mmCIF file of C-alpha atoms and ligand atoms in Angstrom:
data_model
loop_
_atom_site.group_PDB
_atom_site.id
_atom_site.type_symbol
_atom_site.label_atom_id
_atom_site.label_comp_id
_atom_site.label_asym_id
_atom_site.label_seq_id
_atom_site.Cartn_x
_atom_site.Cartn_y
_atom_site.Cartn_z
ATOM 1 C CA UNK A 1 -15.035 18.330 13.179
ATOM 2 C CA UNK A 2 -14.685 14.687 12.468
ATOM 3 C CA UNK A 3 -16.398 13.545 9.267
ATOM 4 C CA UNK A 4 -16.116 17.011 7.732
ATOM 5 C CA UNK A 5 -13.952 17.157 4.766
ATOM 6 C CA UNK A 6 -10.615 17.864 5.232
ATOM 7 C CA UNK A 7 -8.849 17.716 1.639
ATOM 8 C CA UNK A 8 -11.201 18.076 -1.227
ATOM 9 C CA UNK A 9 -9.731 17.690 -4.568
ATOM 10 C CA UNK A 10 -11.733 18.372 -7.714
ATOM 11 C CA UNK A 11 -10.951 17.337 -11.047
ATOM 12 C CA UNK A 12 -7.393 17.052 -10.646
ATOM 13 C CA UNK A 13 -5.038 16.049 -13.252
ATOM 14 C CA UNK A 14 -0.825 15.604 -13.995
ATOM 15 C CA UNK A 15 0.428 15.252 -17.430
ATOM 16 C CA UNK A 16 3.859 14.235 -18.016
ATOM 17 C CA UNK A 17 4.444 15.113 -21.416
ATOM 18 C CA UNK A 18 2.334 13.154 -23.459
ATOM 19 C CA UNK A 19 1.776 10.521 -20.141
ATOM 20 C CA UNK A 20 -1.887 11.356 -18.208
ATOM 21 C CA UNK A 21 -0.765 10.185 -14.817
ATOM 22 C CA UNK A 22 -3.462 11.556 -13.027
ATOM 23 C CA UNK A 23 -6.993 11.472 -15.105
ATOM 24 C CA UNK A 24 -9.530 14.212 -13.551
ATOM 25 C CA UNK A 25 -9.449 12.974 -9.791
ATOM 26 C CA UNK A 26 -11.863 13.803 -7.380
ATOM 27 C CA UNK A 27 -12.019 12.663 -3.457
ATOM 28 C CA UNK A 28 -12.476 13.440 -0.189
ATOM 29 C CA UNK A 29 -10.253 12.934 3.050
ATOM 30 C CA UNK A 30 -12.635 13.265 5.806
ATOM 31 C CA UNK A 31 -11.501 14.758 9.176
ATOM 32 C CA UNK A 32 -10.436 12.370 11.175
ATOM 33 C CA UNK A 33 -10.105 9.242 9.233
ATOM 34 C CA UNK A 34 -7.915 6.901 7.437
ATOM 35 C CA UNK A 35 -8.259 6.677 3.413
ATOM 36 C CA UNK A 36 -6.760 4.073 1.877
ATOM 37 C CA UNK A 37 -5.334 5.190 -2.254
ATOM 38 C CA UNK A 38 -4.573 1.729 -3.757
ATOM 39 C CA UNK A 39 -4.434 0.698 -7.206
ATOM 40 C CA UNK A 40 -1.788 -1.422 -9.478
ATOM 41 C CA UNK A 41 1.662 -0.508 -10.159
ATOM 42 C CA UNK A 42 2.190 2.769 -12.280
ATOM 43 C CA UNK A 43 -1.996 3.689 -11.416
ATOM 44 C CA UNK A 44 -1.063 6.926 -10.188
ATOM 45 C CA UNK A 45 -1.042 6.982 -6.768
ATOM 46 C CA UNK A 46 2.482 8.271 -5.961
ATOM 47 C CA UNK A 47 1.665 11.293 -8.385
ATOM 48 C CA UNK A 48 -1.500 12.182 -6.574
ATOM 49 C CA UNK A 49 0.070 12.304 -3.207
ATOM 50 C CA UNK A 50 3.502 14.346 -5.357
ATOM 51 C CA UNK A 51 0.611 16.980 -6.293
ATOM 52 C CA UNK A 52 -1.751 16.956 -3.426
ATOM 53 C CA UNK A 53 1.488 18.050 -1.457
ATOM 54 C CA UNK A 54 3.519 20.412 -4.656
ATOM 55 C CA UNK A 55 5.705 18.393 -5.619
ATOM 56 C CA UNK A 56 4.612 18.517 -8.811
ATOM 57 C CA UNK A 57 1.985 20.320 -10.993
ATOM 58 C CA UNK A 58 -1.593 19.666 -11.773
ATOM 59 C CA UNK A 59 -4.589 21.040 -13.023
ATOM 60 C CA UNK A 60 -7.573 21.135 -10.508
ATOM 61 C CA UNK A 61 -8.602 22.178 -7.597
ATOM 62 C CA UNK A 62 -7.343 20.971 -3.862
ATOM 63 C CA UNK A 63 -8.948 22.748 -0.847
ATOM 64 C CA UNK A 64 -7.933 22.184 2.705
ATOM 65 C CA UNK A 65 -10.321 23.192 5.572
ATOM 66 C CA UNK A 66 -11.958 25.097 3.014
ATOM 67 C CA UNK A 67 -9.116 27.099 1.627
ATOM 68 C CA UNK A 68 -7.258 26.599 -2.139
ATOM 69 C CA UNK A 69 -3.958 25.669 -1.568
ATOM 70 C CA UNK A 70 -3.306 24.243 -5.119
ATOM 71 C CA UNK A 71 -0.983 26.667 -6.308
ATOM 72 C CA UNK A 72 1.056 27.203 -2.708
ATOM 73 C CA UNK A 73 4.736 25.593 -2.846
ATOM 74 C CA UNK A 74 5.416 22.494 -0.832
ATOM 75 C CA UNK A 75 6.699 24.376 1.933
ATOM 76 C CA UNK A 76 3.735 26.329 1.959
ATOM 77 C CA UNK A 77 1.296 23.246 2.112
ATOM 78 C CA UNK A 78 3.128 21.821 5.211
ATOM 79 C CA UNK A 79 2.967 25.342 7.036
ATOM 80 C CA UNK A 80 -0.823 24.545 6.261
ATOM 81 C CA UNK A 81 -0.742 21.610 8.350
ATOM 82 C CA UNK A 82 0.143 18.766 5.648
ATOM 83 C CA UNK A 83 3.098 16.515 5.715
ATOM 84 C CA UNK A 84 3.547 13.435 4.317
ATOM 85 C CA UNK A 85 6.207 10.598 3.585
ATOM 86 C CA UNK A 86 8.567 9.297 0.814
ATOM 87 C CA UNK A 87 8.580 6.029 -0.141
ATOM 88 C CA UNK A 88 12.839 6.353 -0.230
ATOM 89 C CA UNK A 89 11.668 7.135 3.431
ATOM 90 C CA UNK A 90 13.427 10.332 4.032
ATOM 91 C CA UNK A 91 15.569 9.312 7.051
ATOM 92 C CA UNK A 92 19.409 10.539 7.690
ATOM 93 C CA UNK A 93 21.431 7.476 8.260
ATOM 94 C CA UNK A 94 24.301 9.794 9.559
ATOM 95 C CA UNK A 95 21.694 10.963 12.438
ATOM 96 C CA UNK A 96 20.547 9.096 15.432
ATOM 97 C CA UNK A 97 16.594 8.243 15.852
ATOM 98 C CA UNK A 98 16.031 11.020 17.653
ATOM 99 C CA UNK A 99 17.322 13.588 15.736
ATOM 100 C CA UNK A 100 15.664 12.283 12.446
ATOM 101 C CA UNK A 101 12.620 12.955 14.407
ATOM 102 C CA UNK A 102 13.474 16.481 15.469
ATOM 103 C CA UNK A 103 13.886 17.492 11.904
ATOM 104 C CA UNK A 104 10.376 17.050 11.371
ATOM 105 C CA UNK A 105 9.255 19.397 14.366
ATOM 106 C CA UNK A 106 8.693 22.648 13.115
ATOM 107 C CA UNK A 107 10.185 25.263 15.490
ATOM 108 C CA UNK A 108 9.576 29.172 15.628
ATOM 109 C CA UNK A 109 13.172 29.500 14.351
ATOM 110 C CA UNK A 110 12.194 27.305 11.171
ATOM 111 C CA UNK A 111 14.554 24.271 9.736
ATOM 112 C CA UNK A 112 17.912 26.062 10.735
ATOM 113 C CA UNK A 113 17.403 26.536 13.977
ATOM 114 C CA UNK A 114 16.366 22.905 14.329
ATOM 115 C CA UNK A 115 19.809 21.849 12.229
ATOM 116 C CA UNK A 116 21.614 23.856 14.777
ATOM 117 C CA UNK A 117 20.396 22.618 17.738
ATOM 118 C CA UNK A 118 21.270 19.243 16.876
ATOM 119 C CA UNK A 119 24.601 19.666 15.575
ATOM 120 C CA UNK A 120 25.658 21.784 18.905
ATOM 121 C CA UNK A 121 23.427 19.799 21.419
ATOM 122 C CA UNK A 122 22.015 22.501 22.702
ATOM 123 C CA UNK A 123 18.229 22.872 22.757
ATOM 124 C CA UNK A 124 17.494 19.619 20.785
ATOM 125 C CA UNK A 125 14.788 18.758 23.339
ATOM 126 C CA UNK A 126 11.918 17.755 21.694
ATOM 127 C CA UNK A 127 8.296 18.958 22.365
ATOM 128 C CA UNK A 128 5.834 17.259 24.586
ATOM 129 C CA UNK A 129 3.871 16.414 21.594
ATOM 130 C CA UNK A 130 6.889 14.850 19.675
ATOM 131 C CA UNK A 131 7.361 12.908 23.212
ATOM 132 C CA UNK A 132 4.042 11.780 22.842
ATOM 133 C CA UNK A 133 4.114 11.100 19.297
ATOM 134 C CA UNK A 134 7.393 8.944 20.405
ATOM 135 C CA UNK A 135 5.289 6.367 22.941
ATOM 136 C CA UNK A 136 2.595 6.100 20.645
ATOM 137 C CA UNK A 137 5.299 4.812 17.773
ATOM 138 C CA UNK A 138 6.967 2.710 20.099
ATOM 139 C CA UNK A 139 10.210 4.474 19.264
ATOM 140 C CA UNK A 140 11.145 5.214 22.874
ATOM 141 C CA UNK A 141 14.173 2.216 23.330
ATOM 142 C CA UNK A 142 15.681 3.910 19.797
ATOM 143 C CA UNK A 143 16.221 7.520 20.221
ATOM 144 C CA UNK A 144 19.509 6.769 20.485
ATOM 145 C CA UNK A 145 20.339 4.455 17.935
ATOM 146 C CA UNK A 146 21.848 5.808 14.515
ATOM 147 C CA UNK A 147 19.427 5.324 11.627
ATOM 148 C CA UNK A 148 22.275 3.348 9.772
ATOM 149 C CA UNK A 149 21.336 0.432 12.397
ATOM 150 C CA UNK A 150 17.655 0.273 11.976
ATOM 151 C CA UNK A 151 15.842 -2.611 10.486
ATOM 152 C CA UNK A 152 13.623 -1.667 7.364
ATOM 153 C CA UNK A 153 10.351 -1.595 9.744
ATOM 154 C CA UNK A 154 11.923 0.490 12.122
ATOM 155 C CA UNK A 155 13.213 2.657 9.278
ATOM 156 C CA UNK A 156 9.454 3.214 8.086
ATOM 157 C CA UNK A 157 8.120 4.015 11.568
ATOM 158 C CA UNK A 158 10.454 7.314 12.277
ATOM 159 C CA UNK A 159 10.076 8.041 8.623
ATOM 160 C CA UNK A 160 6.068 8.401 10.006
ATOM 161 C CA UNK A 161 7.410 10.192 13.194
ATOM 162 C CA UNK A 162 9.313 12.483 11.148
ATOM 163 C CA UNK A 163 6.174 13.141 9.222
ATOM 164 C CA UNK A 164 4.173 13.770 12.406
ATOM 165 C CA UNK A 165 6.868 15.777 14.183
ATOM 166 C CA UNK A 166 5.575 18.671 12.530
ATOM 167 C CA UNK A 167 1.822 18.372 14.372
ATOM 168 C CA UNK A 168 0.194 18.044 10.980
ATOM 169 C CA UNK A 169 -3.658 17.830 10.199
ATOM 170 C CA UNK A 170 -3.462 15.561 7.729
ATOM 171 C CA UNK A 171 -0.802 13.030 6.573
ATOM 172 C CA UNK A 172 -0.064 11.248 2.999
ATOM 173 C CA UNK A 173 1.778 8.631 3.510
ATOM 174 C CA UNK A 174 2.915 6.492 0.599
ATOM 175 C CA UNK A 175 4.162 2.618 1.178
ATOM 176 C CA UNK A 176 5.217 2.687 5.008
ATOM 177 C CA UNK A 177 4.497 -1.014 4.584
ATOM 178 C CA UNK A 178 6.627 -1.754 1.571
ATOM 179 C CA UNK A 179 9.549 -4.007 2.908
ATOM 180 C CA UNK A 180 7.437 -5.022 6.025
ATOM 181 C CA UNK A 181 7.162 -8.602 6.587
ATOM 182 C CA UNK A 182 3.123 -9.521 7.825
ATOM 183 C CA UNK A 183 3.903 -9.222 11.519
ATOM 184 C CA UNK A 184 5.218 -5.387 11.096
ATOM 185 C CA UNK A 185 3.125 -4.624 9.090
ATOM 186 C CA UNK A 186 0.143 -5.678 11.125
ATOM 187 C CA UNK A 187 1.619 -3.550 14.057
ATOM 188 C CA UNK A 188 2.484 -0.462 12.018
ATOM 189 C CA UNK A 189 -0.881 -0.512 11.304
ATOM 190 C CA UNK A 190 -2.003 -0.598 15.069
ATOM 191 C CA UNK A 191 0.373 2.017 15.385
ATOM 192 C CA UNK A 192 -1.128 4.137 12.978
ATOM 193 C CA UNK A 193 -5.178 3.748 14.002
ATOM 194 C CA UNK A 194 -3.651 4.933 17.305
ATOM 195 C CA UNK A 195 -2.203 8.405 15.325
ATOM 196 C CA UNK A 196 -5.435 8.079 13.892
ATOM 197 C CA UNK A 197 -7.315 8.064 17.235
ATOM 198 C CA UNK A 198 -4.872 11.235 18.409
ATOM 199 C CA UNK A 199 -6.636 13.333 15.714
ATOM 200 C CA UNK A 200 -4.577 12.895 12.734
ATOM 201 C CA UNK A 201 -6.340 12.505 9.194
ATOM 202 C CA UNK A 202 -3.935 10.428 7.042
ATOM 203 C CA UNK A 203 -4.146 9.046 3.375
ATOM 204 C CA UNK A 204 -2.120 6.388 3.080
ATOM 205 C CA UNK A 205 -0.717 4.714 0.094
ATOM 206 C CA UNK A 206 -0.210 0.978 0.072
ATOM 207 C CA UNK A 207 -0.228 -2.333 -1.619
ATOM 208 C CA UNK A 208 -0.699 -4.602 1.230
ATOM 209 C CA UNK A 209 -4.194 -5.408 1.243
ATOM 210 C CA UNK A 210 -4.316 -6.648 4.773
ATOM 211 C CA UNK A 211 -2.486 -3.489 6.332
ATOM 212 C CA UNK A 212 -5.444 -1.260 3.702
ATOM 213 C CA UNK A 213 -8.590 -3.002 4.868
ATOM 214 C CA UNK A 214 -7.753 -3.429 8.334
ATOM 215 C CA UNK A 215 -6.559 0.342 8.547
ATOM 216 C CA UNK A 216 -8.562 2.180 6.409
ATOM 217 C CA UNK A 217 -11.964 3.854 7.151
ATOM 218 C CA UNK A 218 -13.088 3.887 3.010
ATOM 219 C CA UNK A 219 -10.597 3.605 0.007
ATOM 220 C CA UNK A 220 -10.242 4.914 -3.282
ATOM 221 C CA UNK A 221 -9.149 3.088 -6.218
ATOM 222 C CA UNK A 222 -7.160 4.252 -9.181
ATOM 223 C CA UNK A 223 -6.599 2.462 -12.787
ATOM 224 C CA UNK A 224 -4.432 4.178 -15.445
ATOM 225 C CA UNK A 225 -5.011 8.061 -13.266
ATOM 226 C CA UNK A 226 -8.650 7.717 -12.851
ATOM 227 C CA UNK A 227 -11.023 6.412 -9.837
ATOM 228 C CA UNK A 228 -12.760 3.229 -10.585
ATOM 229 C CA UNK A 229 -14.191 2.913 -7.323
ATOM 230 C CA UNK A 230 -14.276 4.202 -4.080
ATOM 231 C CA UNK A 231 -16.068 3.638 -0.567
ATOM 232 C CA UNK A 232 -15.980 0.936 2.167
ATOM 233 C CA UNK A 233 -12.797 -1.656 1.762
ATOM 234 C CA UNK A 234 -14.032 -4.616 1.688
ATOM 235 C CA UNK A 235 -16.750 -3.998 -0.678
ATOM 236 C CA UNK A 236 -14.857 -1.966 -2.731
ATOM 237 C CA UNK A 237 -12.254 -4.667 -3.388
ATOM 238 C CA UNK A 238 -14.936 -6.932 -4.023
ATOM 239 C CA UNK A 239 -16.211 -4.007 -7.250
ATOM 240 C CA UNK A 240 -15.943 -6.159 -10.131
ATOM 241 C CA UNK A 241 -14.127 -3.128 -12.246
ATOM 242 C CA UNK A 242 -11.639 -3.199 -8.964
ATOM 243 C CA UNK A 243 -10.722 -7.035 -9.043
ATOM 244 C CA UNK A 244 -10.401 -6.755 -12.927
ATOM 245 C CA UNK A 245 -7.725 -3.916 -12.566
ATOM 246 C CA UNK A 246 -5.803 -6.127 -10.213
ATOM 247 C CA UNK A 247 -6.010 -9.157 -12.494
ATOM 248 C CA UNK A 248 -4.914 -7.189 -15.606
ATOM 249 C CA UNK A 249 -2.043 -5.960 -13.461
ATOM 250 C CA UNK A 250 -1.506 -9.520 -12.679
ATOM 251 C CA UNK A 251 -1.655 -11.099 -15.983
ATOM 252 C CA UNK A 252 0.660 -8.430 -17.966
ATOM 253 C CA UNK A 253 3.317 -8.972 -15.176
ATOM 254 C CA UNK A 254 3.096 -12.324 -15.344
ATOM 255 C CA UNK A 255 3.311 -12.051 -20.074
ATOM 256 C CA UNK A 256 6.155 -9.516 -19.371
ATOM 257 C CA UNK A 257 7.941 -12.665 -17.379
ATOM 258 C CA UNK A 258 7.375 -15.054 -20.336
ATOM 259 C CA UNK A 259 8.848 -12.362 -23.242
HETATM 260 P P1 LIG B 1 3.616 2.276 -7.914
HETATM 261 O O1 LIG B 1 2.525 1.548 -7.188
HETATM 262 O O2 LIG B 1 4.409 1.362 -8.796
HETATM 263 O O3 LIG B 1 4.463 3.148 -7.024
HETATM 264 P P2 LIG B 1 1.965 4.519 -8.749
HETATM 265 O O4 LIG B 1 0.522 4.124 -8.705
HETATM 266 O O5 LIG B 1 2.492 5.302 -7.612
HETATM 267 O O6 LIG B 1 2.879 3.239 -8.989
HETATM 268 P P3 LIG B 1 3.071 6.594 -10.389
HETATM 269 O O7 LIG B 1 4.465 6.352 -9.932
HETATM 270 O O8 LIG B 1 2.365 7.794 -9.888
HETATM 271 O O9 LIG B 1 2.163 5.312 -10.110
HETATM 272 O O10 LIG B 1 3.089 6.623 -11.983
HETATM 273 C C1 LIG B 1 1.912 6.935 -12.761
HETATM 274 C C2 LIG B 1 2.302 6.997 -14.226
HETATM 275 O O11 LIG B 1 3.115 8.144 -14.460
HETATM 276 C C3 LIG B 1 3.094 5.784 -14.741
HETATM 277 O O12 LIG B 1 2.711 5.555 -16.072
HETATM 278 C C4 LIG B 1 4.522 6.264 -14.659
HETATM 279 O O13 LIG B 1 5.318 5.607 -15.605
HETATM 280 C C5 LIG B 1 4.360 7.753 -15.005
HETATM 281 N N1 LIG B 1 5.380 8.607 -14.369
HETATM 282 C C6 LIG B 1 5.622 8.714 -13.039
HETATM 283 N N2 LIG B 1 6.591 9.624 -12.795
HETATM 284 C C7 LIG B 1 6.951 10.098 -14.024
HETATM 285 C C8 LIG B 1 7.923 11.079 -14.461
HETATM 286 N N3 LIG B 1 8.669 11.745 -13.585
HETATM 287 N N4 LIG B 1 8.016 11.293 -15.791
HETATM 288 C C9 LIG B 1 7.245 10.640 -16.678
HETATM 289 N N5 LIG B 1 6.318 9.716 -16.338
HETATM 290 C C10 LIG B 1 6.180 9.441 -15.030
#
């Protein structure tokens, strides 16, 4: 039911040899909303979303509708109802539009029989709810094109479609705004309140601000692994702890230009 929590992760935690890259995280993704994971370069965010979804390992607890699902595979996880996005973005430049979305449907006869269907043509019609998933992206006028052709923003978008192919609950994705110029961005994230609005749960990873707080129902910010704040955008960003993580991210950039 929406509000609920979907995702509940507890004291979660990824070491990389003597790196903590995740520092004893806990959050909620409520059903049916958008929550925004920001925080400065190398904070931890890509790691959270790698071990929310088993990519790599952690120590903690994450429970999905309830159930533990932290020591499932990847593959697992998705069968769960979890998908989620690269920021390489994960599309097939060999393959038109349309097929990169068909390899994210999951079919009764599993990844192969999707494979199959597109390289003989036979079968590779997509479900209503890919169809669907289609107008609401705005992807109809490219199901033909070959990925190879796309522009960068276009890229992102069936790199989401991809991720939604599969009907999942929930959805991580990390940077679909990274290489979007203001415009794109401001429509991918139209396009994405509208997934929202379908009944998809999403956490979504990004440093543009704009796309974040005009998106996102609450954020949660991480600093060197850990939350340092967490709640509403706008007054979150304004948390003084938040605006002096940014700064310091700012500033060392900036010394690291002068050296
Ligand atoms: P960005 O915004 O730049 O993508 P991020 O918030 O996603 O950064 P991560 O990529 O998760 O941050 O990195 C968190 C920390 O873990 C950093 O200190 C990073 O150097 C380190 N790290 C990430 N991947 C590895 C790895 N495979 N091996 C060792 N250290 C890693």
């Amino acid at each position: 039911m929406n509000g609920e929590p979907l995702l509940t992760v507890t004291d979660l935690t990824v070491r990389y040899g003597g790196v903590v890259a995740v520092d004893n995280v806990s959050l909620t993704v409520p059903t049916g909303k958008i929550v925004g994971l920001i925080g400065p370069n190398g904070a931890g965010k890509t790691t959270l979303v790698d071990a929310l979804t088993g990519f790599v390992r952690c120590s903690g607890t994450v429970s999905f509708r309830g159930v533990r699902i932290d020591r499932l595979r990847a593959h697992l996880r998705a069968r769960h109802g979890i998908a989620r996005t690269f920021q390489a973005g994960g599309i097939f430049d060999d393959l038109t539009v349309r097929e990169n979305i068909l390899i994210g449907e999951r079919r009764p006869g599993g990844w192969w029989s999707t494979v199959r269907a597109i390289v003989t043509g036979r079968g590779e019609h997509a479900r209503p709810e890919t169809r669907a998933l289609v107008g609401t992206l705005g992807l109809g006028d490219l199901l033909g094109v070959q990925a190879s052709e796309l522009s960068s923003g276009q890229r992102k978008l069936v790199s989401v479609a991809q991720a939604l192919a599969g009907g999942p609950e929930l959805v991580l994705l990390d940077e679909p705004a990274a290489g979007l110029d203001s415009t794109e961005s401001a429509w991918l994230g139209e396009r994405l309140r509208a997934v929202r609005d379908s009944g998809v749960t999403m956490l979504l990873v990004d440093h543009d601000m704009e796309l974040v707080v005009n998106v996102c129902d609450e954020i949660v910010v991480l600093d060197f692994g850990k939350v340092i704040a967490a709640g509403e955008p706008q007054e979150t960003l304004a948390q003084p702890q938040v605006i002096t993580a940014y700064l310091g991210s700012v500033t060392a950039a900036t010394e690291g230009d002068a050296a």
